[in-house]
Coordinates of C-alpha atoms in Angstrom, one line a residue:
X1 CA -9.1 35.1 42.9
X2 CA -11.7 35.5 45.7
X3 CA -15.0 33.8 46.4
X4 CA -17.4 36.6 47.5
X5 CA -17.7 35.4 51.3
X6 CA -16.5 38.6 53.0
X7 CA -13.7 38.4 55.9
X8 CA -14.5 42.0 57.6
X9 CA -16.2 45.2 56.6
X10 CA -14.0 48.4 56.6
X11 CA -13.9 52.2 56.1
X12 CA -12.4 54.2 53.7
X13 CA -10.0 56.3 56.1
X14 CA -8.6 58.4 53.2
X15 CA -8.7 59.3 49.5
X16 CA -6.0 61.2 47.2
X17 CA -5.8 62.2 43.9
X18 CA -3.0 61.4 42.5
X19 CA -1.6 61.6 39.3
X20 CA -4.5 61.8 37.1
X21 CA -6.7 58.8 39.2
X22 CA -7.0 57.8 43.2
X23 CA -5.7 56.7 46.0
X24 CA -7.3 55.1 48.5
X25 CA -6.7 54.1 52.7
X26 CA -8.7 51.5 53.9
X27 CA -9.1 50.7 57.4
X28 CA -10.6 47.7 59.6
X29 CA -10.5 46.3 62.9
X30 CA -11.4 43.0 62.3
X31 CA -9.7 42.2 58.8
X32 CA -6.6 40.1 59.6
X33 CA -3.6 41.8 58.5
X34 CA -0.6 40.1 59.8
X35 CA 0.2 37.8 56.8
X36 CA -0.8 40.6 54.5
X37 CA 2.0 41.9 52.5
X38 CA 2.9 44.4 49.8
X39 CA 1.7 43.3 46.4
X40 CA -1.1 41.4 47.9
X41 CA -4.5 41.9 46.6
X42 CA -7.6 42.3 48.6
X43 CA -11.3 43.2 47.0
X44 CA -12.5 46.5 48.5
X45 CA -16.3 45.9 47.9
X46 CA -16.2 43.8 45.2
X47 CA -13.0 45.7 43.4
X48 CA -9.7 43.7 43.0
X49 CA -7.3 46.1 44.8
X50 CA -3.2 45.7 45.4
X51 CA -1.8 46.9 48.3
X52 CA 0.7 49.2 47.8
X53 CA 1.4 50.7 51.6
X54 CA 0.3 48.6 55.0
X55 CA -0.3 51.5 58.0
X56 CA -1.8 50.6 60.8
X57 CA -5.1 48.8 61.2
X58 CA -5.5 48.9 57.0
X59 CA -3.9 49.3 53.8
X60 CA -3.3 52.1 51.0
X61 CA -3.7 51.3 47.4
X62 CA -4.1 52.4 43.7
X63 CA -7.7 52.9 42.1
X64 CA -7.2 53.4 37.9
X65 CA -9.4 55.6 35.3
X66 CA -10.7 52.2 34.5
X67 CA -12.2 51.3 37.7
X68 CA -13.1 54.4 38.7
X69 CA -15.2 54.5 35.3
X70 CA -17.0 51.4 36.3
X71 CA -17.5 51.2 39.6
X72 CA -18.6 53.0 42.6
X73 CA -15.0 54.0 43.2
X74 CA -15.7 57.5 41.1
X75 CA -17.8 58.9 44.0
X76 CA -16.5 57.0 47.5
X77 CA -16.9 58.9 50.2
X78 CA -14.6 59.1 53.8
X79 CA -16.3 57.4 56.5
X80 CA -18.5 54.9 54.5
X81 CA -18.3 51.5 54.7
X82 CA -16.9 48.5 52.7
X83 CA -16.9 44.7 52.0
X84 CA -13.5 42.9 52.4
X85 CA -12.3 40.0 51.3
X86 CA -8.5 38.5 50.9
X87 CA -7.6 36.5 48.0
X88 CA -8.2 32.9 48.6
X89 CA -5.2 30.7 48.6
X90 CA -4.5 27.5 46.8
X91 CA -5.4 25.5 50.3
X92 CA -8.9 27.9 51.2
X93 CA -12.2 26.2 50.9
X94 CA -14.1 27.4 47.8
X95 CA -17.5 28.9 49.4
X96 CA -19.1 31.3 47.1
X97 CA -18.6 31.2 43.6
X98 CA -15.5 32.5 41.1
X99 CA -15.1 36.7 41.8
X100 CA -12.5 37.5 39.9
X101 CA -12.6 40.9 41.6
X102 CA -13.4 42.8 38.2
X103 CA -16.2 44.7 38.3
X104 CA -18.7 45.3 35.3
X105 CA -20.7 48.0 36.1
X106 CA -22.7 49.7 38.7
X107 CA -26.0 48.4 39.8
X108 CA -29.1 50.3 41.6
X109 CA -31.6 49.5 44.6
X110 CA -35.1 49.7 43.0
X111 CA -36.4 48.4 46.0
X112 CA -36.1 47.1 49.7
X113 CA -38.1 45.3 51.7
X114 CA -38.3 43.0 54.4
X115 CA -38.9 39.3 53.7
X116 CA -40.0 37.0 56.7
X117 CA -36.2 37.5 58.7
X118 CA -34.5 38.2 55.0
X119 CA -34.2 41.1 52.8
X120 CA -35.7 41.2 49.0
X121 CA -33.7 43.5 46.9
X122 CA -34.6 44.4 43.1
X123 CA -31.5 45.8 41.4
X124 CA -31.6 47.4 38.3
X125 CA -28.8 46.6 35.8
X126 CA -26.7 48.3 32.9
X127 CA -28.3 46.6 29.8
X128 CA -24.9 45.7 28.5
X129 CA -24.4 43.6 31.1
X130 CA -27.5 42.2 32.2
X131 CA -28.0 39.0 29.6
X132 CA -25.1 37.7 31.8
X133 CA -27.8 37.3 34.5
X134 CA -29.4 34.3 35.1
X135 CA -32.0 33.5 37.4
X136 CA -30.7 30.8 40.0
X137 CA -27.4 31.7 39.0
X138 CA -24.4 33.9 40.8
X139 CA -23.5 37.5 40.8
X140 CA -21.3 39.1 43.0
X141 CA -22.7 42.4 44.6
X142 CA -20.5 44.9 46.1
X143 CA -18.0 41.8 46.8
X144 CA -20.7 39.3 47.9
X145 CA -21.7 36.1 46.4
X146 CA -25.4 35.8 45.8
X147 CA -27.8 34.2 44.2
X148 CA -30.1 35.5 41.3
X149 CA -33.7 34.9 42.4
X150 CA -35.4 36.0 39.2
X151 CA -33.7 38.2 36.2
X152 CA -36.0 39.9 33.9
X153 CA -35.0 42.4 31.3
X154 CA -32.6 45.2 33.1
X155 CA -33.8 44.2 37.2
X156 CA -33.1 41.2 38.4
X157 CA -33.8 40.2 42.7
X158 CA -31.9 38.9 45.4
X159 CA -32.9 37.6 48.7
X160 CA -30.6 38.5 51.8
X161 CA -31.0 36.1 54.6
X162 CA -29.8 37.3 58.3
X163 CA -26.0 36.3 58.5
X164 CA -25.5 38.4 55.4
X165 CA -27.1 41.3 56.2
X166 CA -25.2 41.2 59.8
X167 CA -21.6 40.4 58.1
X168 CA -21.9 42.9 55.3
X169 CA -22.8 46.4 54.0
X170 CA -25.9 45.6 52.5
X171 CA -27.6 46.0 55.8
X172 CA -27.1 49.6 54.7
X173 CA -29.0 49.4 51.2
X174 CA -31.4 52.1 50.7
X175 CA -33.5 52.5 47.6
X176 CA -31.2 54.7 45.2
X177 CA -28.2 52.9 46.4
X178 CA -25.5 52.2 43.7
X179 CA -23.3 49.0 44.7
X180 CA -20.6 47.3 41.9
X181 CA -22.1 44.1 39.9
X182 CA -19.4 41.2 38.7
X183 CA -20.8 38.8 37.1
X184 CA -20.3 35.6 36.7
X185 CA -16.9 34.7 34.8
X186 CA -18.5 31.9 33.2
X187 CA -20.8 33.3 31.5
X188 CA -18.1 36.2 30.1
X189 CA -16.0 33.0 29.1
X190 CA -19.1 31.1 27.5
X191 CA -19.5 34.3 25.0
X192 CA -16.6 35.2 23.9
X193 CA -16.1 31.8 22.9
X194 CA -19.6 31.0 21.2
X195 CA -18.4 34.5 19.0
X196 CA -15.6 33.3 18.1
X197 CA -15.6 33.0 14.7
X198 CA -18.9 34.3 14.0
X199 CA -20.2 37.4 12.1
X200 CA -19.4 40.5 14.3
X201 CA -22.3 41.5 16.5
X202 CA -24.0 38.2 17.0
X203 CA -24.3 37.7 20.9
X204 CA -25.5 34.7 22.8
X205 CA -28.7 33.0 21.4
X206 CA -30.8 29.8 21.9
X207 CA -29.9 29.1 18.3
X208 CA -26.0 29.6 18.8
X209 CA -26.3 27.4 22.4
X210 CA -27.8 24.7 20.1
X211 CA -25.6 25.1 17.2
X212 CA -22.9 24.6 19.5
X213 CA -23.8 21.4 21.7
X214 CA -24.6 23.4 24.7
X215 CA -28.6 22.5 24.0
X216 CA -30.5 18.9 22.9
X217 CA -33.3 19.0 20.6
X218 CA -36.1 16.8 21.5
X219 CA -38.0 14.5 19.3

């Protein structure tokens, strides 16, 4: 488990086919590696990776069909950058939110602009995934943990302040830029329960919160 606050940024060094799917070398000066070991996950931009080789200043691992099929894995370049983050362990402080490291789907910048000293991104969003999105609540971009200034429809903002831009790869957003969306495991949880047994193809409604406890009727 991770908590979107990134460690270090890195570079992807390398890439391989290999077997049908990718390989990937990741390097970084300023991720702490000496307690990593083999085995050990760490999200590469958002993406739950396990390191299977340690060289170096960085790290080699596996990248499967699946990931590669819904992420920004499928078309990761040498030389460009990435988030970093370690898995937490059982004494860490919790900063962020729960990033389970498994992406959804890839997102797009609409737009960029400056904001006072922040940035304002609107992202657009694969409509499977976007009811998932809540405005005020927490998505995990490329790795990071943010908070949803407004969702509407398929687009939904984010305000960047300073320290995040500086630590991170979104400094490097551009308007086309596609970055990996996770979001939040609670709501993925929350749905999958509220269907269970209900007729097939009935999603998440105001009527099924309600019929379920989650909302109070006033009188």
């Amino acid at each position: 488990m991770f908590t979107g606050v990134i460690e270090a940024r890195g570079t992807i060094a390398a890439t391989e086919m290999c077997g049908g799917d990718m390989r990937l070398r990741i390097s970084s000066a300023s991720l702490p590696m000496v307690d990593v070991k083999l085995g050990d996950s760490i999200a590469t931009n958002g993406v739950c990776l396990t390191v299977v080789a340690i060289v170096g200043d960085g790290f080699w691992a596996d990248v499967s069909n699946e990931t590669l099929s819904l992420s920004t894995f499928a078309t990761i370049e040498i030389g460009q950058a990435v988030n970093l983050e370690r898995a937490m362990s059982a004494s860490s402080r919790f900063d962020g939110h729960i990033v389970s490291g498994h992406v959804d789907g890839v997102g797009r910048v609409l737009s960029c602009s400056k904001d006072a000293r922040s940035i304002r991104l609107s992202i657009g969003v694969p409509a499977n995934i976007s009811h998932y999105i809540a405005t005020k609540g927490s998505i995990c971009v490329d790795g990071v943990s943010l908070t949803v200034n407004k969702a509407t429809g398929n687009v939904f903002e984010l305000n960047i302040v300073p320290h995040t831009a500086a630590e991170t790869i979104i400094q490097y957003y551009r308007v086309d830029a596609e970055l990996n969306l996770e979001v939040d495991v609670i709501a993925r949880y929350l749905e999958r329960l509220l269907q269970a047994d209900k007729p097939a193809g009935r999603g998440v409604s105001m009527a099924s919160l309600a019929d379920n406890g989650f909302l109070t009727t006033r009188t």
